[in-house]
mmCIF file of C-alpha atoms in Angstrom:
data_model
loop_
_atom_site.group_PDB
_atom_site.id
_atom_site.type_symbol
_atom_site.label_atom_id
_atom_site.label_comp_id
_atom_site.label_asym_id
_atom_site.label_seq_id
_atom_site.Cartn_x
_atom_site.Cartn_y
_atom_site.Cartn_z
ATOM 1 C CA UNK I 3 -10.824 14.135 10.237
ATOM 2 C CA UNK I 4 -8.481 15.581 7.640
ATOM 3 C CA UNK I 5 -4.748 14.811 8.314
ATOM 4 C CA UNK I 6 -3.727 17.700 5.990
ATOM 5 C CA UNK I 7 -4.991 20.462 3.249
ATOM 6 C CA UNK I 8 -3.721 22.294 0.755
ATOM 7 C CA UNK I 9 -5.804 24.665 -0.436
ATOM 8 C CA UNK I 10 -5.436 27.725 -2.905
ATOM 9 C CA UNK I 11 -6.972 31.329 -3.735
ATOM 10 C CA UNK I 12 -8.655 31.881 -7.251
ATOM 11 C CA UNK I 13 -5.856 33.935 -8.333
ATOM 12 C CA UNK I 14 -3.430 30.929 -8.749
ATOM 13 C CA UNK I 15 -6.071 28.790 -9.871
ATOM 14 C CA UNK I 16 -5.369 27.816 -13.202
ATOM 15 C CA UNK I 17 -1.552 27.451 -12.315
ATOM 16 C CA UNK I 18 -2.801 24.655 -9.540
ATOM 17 C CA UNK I 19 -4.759 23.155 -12.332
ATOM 18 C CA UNK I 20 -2.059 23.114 -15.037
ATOM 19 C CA UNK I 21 0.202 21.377 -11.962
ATOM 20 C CA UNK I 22 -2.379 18.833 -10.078
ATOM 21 C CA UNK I 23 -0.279 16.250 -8.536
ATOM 22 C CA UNK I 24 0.530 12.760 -9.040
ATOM 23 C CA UNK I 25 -0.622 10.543 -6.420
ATOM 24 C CA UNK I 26 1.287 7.044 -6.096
ATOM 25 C CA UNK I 27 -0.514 5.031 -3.124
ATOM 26 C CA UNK I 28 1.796 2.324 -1.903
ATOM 27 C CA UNK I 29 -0.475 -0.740 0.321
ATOM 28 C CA UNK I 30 0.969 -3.173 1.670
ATOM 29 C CA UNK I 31 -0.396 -6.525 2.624
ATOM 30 C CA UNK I 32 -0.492 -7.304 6.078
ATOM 31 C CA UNK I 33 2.219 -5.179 7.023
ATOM 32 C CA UNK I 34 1.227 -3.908 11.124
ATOM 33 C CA UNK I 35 2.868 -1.081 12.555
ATOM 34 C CA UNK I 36 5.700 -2.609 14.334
ATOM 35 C CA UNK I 37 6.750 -4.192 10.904
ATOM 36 C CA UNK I 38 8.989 -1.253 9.600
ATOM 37 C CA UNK I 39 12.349 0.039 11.889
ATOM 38 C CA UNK I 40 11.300 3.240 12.476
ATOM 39 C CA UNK I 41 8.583 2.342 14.703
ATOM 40 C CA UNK I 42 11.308 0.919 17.441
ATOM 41 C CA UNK I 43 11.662 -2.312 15.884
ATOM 42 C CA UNK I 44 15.382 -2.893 16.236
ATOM 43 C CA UNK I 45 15.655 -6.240 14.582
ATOM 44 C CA UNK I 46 14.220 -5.442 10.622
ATOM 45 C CA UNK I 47 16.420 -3.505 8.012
ATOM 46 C CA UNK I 48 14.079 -1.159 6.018
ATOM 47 C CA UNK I 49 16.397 1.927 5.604
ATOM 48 C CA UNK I 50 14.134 3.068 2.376
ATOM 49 C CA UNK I 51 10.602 3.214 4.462
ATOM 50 C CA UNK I 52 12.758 5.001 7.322
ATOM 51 C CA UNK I 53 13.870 7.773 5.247
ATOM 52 C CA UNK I 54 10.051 8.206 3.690
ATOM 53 C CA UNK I 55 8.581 8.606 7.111
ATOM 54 C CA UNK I 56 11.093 10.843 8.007
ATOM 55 C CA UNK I 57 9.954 13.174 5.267
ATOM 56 C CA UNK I 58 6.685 12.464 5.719
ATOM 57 C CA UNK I 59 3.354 13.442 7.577
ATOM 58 C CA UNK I 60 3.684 10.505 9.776
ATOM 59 C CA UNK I 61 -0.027 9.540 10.836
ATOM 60 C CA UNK I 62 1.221 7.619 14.170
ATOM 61 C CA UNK I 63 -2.312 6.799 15.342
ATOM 62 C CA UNK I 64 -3.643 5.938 12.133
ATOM 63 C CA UNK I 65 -5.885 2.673 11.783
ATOM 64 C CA UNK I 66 -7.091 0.392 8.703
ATOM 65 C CA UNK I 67 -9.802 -2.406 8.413
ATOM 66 C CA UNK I 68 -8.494 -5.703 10.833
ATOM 67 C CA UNK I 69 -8.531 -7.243 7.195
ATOM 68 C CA UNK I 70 -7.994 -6.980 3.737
ATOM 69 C CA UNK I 71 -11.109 -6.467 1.534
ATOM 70 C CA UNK I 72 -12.880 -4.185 3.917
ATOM 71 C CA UNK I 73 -9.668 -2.061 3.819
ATOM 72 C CA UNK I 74 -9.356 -1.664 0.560
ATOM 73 C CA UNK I 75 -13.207 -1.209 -0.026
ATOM 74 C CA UNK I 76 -12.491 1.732 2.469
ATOM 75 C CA UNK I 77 -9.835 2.873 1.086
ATOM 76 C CA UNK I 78 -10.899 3.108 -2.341
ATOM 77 C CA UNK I 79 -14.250 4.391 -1.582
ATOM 78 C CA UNK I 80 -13.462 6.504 1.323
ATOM 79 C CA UNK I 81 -16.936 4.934 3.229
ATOM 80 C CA UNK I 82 -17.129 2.164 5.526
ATOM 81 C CA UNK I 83 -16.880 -1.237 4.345
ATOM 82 C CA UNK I 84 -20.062 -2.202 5.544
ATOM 83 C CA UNK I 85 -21.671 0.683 3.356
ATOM 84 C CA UNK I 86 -20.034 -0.960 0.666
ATOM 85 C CA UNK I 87 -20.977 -4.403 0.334
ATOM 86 C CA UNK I 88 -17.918 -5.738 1.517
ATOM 87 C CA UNK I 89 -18.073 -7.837 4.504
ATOM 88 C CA UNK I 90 -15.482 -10.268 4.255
ATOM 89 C CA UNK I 91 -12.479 -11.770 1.934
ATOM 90 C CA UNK I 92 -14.074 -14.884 0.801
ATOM 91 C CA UNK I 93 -17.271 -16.660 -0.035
ATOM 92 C CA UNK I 94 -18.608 -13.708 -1.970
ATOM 93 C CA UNK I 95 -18.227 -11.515 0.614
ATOM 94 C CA UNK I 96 -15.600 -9.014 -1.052
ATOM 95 C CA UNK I 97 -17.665 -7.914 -3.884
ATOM 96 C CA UNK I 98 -17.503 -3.756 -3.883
ATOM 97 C CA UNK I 99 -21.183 -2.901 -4.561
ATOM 98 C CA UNK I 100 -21.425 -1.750 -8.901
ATOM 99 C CA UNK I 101 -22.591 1.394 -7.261
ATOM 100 C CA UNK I 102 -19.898 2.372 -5.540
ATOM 101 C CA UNK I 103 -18.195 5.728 -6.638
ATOM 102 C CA UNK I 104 -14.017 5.411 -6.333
ATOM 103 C CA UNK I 105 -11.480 7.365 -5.869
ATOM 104 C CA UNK I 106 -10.190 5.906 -9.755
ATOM 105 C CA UNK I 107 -13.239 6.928 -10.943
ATOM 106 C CA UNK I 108 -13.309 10.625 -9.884
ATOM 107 C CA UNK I 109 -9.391 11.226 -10.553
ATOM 108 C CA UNK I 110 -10.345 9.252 -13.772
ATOM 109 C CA UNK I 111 -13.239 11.772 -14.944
ATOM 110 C CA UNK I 112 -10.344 14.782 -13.918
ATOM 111 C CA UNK I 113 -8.321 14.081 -16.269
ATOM 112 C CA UNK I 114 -5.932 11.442 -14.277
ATOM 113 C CA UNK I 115 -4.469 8.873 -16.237
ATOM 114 C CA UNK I 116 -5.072 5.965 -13.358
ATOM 115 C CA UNK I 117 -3.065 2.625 -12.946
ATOM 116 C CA UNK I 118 -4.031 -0.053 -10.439
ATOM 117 C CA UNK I 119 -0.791 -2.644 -10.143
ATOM 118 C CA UNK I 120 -1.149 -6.139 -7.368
ATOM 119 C CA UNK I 121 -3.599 -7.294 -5.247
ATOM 120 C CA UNK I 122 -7.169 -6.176 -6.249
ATOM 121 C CA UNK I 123 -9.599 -8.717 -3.992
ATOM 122 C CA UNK I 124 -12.967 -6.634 -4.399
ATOM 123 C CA UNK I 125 -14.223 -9.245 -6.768
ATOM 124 C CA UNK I 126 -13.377 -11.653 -9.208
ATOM 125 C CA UNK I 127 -15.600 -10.981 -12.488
ATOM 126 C CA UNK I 128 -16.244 -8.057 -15.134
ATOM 127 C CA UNK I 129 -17.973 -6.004 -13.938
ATOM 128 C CA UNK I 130 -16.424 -5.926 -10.316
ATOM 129 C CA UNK I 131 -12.638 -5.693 -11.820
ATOM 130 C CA UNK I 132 -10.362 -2.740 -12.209
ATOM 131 C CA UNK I 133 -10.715 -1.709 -15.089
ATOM 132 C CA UNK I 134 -14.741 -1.226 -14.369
ATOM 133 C CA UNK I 135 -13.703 0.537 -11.610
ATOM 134 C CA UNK I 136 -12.301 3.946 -12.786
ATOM 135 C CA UNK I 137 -8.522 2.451 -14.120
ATOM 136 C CA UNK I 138 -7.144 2.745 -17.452
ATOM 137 C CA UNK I 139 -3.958 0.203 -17.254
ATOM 138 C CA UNK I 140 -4.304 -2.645 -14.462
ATOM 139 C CA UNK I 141 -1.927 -5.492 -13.958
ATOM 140 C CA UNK I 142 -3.990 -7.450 -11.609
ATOM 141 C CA UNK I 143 -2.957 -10.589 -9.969
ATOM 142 C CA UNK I 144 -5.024 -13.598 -10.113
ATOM 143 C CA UNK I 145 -4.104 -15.015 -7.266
ATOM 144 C CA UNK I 146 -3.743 -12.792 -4.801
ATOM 145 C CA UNK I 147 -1.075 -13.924 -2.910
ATOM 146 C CA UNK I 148 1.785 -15.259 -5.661
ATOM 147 C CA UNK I 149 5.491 -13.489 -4.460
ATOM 148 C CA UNK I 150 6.905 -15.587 -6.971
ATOM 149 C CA UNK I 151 6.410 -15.897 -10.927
ATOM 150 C CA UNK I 152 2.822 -14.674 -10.901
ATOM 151 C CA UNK I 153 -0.022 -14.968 -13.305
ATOM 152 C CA UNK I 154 -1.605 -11.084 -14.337
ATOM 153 C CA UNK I 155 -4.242 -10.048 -15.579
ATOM 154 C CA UNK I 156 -2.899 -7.036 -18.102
ATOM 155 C CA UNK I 157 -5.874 -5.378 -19.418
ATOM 156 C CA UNK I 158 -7.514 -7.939 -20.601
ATOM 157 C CA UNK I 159 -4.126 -10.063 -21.523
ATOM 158 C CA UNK I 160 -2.819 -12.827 -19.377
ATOM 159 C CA UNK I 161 0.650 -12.665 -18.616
ATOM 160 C CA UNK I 162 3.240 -15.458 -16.715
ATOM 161 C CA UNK I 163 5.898 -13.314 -15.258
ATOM 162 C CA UNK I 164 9.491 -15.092 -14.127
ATOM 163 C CA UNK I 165 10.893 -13.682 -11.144
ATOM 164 C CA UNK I 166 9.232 -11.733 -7.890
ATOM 165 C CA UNK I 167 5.992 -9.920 -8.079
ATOM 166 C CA UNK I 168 7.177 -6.561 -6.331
ATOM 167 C CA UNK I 169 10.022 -6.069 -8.473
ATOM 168 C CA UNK I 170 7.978 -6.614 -11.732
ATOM 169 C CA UNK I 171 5.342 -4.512 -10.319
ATOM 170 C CA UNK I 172 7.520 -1.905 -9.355
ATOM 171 C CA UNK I 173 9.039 -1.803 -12.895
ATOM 172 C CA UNK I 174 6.293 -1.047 -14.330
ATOM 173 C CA UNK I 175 5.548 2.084 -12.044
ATOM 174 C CA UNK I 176 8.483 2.785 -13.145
ATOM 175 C CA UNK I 177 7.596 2.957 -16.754
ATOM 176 C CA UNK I 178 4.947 4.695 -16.057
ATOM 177 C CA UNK I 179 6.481 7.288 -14.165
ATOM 178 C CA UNK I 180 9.528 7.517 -17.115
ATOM 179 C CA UNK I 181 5.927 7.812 -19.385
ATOM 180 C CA UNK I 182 4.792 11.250 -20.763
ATOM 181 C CA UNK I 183 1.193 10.521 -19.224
ATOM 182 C CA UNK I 184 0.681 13.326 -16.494
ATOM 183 C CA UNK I 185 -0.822 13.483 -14.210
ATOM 184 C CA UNK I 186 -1.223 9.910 -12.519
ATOM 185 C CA UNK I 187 -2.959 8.368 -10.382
ATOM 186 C CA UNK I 188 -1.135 4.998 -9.743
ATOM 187 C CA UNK I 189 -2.375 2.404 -7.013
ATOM 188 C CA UNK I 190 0.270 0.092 -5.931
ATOM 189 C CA UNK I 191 -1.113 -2.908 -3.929
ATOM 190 C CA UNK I 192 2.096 -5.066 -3.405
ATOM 191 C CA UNK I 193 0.592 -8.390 -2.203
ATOM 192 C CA UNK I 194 3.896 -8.108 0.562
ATOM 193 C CA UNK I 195 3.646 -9.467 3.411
ATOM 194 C CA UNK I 196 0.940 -11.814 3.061
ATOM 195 C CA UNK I 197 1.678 -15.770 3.620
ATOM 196 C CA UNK I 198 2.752 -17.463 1.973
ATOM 197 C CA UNK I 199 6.201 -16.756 3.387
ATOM 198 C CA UNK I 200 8.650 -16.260 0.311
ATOM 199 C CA UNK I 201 11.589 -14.156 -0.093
ATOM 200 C CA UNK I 202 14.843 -13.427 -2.158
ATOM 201 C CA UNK I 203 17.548 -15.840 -0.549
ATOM 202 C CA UNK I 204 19.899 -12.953 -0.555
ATOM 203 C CA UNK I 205 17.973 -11.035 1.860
ATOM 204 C CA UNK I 206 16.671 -14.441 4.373
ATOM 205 C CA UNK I 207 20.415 -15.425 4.552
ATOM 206 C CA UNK I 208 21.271 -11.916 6.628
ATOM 207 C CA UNK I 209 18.826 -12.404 8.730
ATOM 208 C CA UNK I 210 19.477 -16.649 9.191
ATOM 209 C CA UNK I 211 23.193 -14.937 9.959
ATOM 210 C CA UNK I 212 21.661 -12.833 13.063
ATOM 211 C CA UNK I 213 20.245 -16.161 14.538
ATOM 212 C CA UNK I 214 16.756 -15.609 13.774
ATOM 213 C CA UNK I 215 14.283 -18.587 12.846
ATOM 214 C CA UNK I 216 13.890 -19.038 8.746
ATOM 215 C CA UNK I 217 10.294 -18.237 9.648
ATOM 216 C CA UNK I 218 10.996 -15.298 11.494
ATOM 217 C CA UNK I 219 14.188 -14.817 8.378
ATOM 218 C CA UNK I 220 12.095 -14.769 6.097
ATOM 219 C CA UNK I 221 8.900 -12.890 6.896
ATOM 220 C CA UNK I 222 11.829 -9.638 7.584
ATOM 221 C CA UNK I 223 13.020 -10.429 4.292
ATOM 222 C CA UNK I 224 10.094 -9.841 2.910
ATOM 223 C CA UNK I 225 9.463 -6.770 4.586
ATOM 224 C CA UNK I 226 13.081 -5.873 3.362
ATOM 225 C CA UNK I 227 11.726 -6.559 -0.458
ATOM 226 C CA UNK I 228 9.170 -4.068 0.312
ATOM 227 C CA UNK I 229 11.868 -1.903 1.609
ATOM 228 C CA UNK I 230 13.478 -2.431 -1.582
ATOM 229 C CA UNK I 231 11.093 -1.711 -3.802
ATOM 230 C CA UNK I 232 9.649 1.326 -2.471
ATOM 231 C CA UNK I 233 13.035 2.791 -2.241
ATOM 232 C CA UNK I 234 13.260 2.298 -6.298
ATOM 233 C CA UNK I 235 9.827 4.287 -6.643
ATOM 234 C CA UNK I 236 11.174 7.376 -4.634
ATOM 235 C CA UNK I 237 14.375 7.056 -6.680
ATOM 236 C CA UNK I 238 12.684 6.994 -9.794
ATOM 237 C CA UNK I 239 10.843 10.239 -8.925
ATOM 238 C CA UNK I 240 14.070 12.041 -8.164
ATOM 239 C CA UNK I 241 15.828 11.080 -11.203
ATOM 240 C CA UNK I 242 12.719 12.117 -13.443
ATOM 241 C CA UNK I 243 11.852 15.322 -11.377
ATOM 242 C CA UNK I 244 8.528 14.474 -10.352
ATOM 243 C CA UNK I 245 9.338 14.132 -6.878
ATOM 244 C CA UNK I 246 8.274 17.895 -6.230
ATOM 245 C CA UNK I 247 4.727 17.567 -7.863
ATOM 246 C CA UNK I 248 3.981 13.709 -6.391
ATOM 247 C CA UNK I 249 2.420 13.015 -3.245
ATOM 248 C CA UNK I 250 3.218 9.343 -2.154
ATOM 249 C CA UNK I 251 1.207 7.651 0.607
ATOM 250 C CA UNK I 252 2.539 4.388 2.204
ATOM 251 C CA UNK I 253 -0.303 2.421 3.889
ATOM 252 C CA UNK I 254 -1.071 -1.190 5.802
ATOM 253 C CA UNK I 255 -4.014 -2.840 4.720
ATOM 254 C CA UNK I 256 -4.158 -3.868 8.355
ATOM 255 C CA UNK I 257 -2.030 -5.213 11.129
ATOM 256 C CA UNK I 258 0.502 -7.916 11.731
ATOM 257 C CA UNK I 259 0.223 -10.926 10.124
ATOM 258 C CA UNK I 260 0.378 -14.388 12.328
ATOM 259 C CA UNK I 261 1.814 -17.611 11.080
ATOM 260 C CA UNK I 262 2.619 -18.995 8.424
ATOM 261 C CA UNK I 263 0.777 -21.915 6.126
ATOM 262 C CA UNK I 264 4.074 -23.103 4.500
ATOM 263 C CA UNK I 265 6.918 -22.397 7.374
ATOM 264 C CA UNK I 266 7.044 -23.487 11.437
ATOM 265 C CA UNK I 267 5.082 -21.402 13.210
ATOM 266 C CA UNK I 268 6.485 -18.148 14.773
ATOM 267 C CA UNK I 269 7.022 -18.463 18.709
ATOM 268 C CA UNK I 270 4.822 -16.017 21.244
ATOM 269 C CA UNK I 271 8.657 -14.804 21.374
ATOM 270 C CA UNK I 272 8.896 -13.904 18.045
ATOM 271 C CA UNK I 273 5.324 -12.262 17.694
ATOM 272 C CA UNK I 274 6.318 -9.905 20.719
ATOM 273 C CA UNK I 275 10.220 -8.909 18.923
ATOM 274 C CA UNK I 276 7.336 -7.428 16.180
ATOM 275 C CA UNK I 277 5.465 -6.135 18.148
ATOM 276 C CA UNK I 278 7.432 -3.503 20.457
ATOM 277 C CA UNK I 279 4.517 -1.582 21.006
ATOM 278 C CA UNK I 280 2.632 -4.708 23.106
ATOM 279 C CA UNK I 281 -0.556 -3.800 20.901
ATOM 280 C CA UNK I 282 -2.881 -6.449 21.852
ATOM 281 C CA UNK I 283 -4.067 -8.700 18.797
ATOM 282 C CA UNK I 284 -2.897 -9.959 15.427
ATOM 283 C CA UNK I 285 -4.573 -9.394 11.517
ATOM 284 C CA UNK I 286 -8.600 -10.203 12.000
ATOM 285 C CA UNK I 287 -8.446 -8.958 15.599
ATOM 286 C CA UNK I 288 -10.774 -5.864 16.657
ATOM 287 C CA UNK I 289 -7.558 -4.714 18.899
ATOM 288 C CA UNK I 290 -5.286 -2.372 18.241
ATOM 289 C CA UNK I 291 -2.735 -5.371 16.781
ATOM 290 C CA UNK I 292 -5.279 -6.058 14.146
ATOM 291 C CA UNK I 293 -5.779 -2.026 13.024
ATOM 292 C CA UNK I 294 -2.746 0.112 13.418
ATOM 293 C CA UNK I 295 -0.378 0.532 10.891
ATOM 294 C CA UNK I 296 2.033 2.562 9.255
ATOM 295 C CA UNK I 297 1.059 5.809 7.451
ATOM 296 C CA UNK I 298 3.318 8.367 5.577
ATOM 297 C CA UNK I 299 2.272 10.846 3.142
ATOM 298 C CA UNK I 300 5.221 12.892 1.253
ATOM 299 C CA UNK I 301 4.937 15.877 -0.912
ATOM 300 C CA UNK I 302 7.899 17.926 -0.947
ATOM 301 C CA UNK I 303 7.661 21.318 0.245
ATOM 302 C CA UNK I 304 3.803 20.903 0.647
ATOM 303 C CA UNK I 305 3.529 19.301 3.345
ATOM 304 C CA UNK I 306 6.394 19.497 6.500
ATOM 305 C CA UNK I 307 7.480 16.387 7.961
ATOM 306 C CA UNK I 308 5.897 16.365 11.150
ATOM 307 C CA UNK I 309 4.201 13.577 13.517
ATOM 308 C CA UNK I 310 0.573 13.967 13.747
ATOM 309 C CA UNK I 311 -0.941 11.662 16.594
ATOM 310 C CA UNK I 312 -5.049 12.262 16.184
ATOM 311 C CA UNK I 313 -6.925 9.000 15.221
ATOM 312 C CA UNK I 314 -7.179 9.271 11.506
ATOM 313 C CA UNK I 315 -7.908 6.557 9.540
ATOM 314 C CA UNK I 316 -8.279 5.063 5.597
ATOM 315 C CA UNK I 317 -11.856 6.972 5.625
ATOM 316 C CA UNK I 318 -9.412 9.871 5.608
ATOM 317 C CA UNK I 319 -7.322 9.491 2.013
ATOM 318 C CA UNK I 320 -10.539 10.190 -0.403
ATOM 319 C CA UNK I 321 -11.869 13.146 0.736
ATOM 320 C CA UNK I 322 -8.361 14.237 1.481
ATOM 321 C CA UNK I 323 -6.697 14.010 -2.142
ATOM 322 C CA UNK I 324 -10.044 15.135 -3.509
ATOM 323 C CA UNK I 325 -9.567 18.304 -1.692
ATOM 324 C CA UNK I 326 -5.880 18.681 -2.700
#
């Protein structure tokens, strides 16, 4: 099913052409739909993702893979996983197929210039790495995971970064947003809010304040960082005036994460104060716990904010922006 279109006559054309979009699609890791304050969860502070959904297409039944290589094999593709090669996130099991077709590659061959920034986890070698896969500027991470001073893989260049992964992954959207390159396609996979659990003091200490478990602390603070971050992105596109000729889409790669490898375990008390829906299940389950997630697309005066409750799902975004 198709969440929304946008569709022109032949007369206009050639104006549509001369204006095609930037896309910026913001996923998340591990991020379930209960993890974000505007879906009634009354303890997290994540004013920034508020305001998107509220000028957003809100896809409130929307569902991704219960894990994280089949979703983005999904995603990217716009097929099931299965179809894909991917299977699983380990043990060769998250290898996207060399024949696969993806979205990079067709916005790529349309004259997008295409960015993939984070988390790539669709295979480790050559061939099976970003910039094989329809992008012309990739910071990939190596390890998949790293919140803290990462290790990237910059075209080809390694680079040791000092300081938190989302905010030097969100400057560099930002640079290439402030960049004369249009339009863009520009994949964002923040590897937020993925164990292990890590987060700027600043934000766990508000949370420590409200009496909350550092586990519990810190796993909202990272959710906050997100918050944060994706807040700077919309900024950016007001201050450079793209914000009227950019559709955003925010995305979990699939639902709410469970404990921790590196903090005390969360208590069934805690899992059910993010959870306010009661879905049954966690990340890896076949319930609703492990699938739904938060979905907002934004494109100013395009598309009306509005709540749209059919099941759609990540087979949706291909054909979708292919159509737009």
């Amino acid at each position: 099913m198709l969440f929304f279109y946008f569709g022109c006559t032949s007369s206009d054309t050639r104006n549509v052409e001369n204006r095609r979009p930037n896309i910026i699609l913001i996923f998340t890791d591990d991020q379930g739909y209960g993890d974000v304050a505007i879906h009634n969860n009354q303890d997290i502070n994540t004013p920034e993702l508020d305001a998107l959904a509220r000028k957003s297409v809100r896809l409130d039944n929307f569902r991704s893979q219960a894990v994280c290589s089949p979703s983005r094999a999904t995603l990217l593709t716009g097929r099931n996983f299965l179809k894909t090669g991917v299977w699983g996130t380990g043990g060769g099991r998250q290898y996207l197929n060399l024949d696969e077709t993806t979205i990079a590659d067709i916005l790529q061959s349309a004259g997008y210039y295409t960015s993939m920034l984070g988390k790539w986890h669709l295979g480790k070698v050559g061939p099976y790495l970003p910039p094989a896969r329809g992008f012309d500027n990739t910071w990939r991470l190596y390890d998949n995971h790293d919140h803290l001073d990462p290790v990237l893989d910059h075209n080809g260049t390694t680079l040791r970064v000092q300081g938190w992964t989302a905010d030097y992954l969100t400057d560099r959207v930002i640079e290439l947003l402030k960049g004369k390159k249009q339009p863009q396609f520009i994949y964002l996979a923040y590897p937020l809010i993925h164990e292990p659990y890590e987060a700027p003091d600043s934000l766990v200490q508000g949370y420590l304040a409200k009496g909350f478990s550092a586990s519990l602390s810190t796993l909202y603070a990272m959710t906050e960082h997100v918050d944060y971050n994706v807040g700077r992105v919309m900024q950016t596109l007001d201050k450079t005036g793209l914000k009227e000729n950019t559709i955003v889409l925010f995305i979990g790669d699939n639902g709410r994460i469970g404990n921790p490898v590196n903090m005390p375990h969360l208590t069934e008390a805690e899992l059910d104060r993010r959870n306010p829906q009661g879905f049954r299940g966690l990340k890896g389950h076949l319930f609703e716990g492990g699938l739904r997630v938060p979905a907002f697309v934004s494109w100013p005066d395009k598309f009306p904010p509005r709540i749209v409750s059919e099941h759609t799902d990540l087979t949706d975004i291909l054909p979708t922006l292919l159509d737009i």
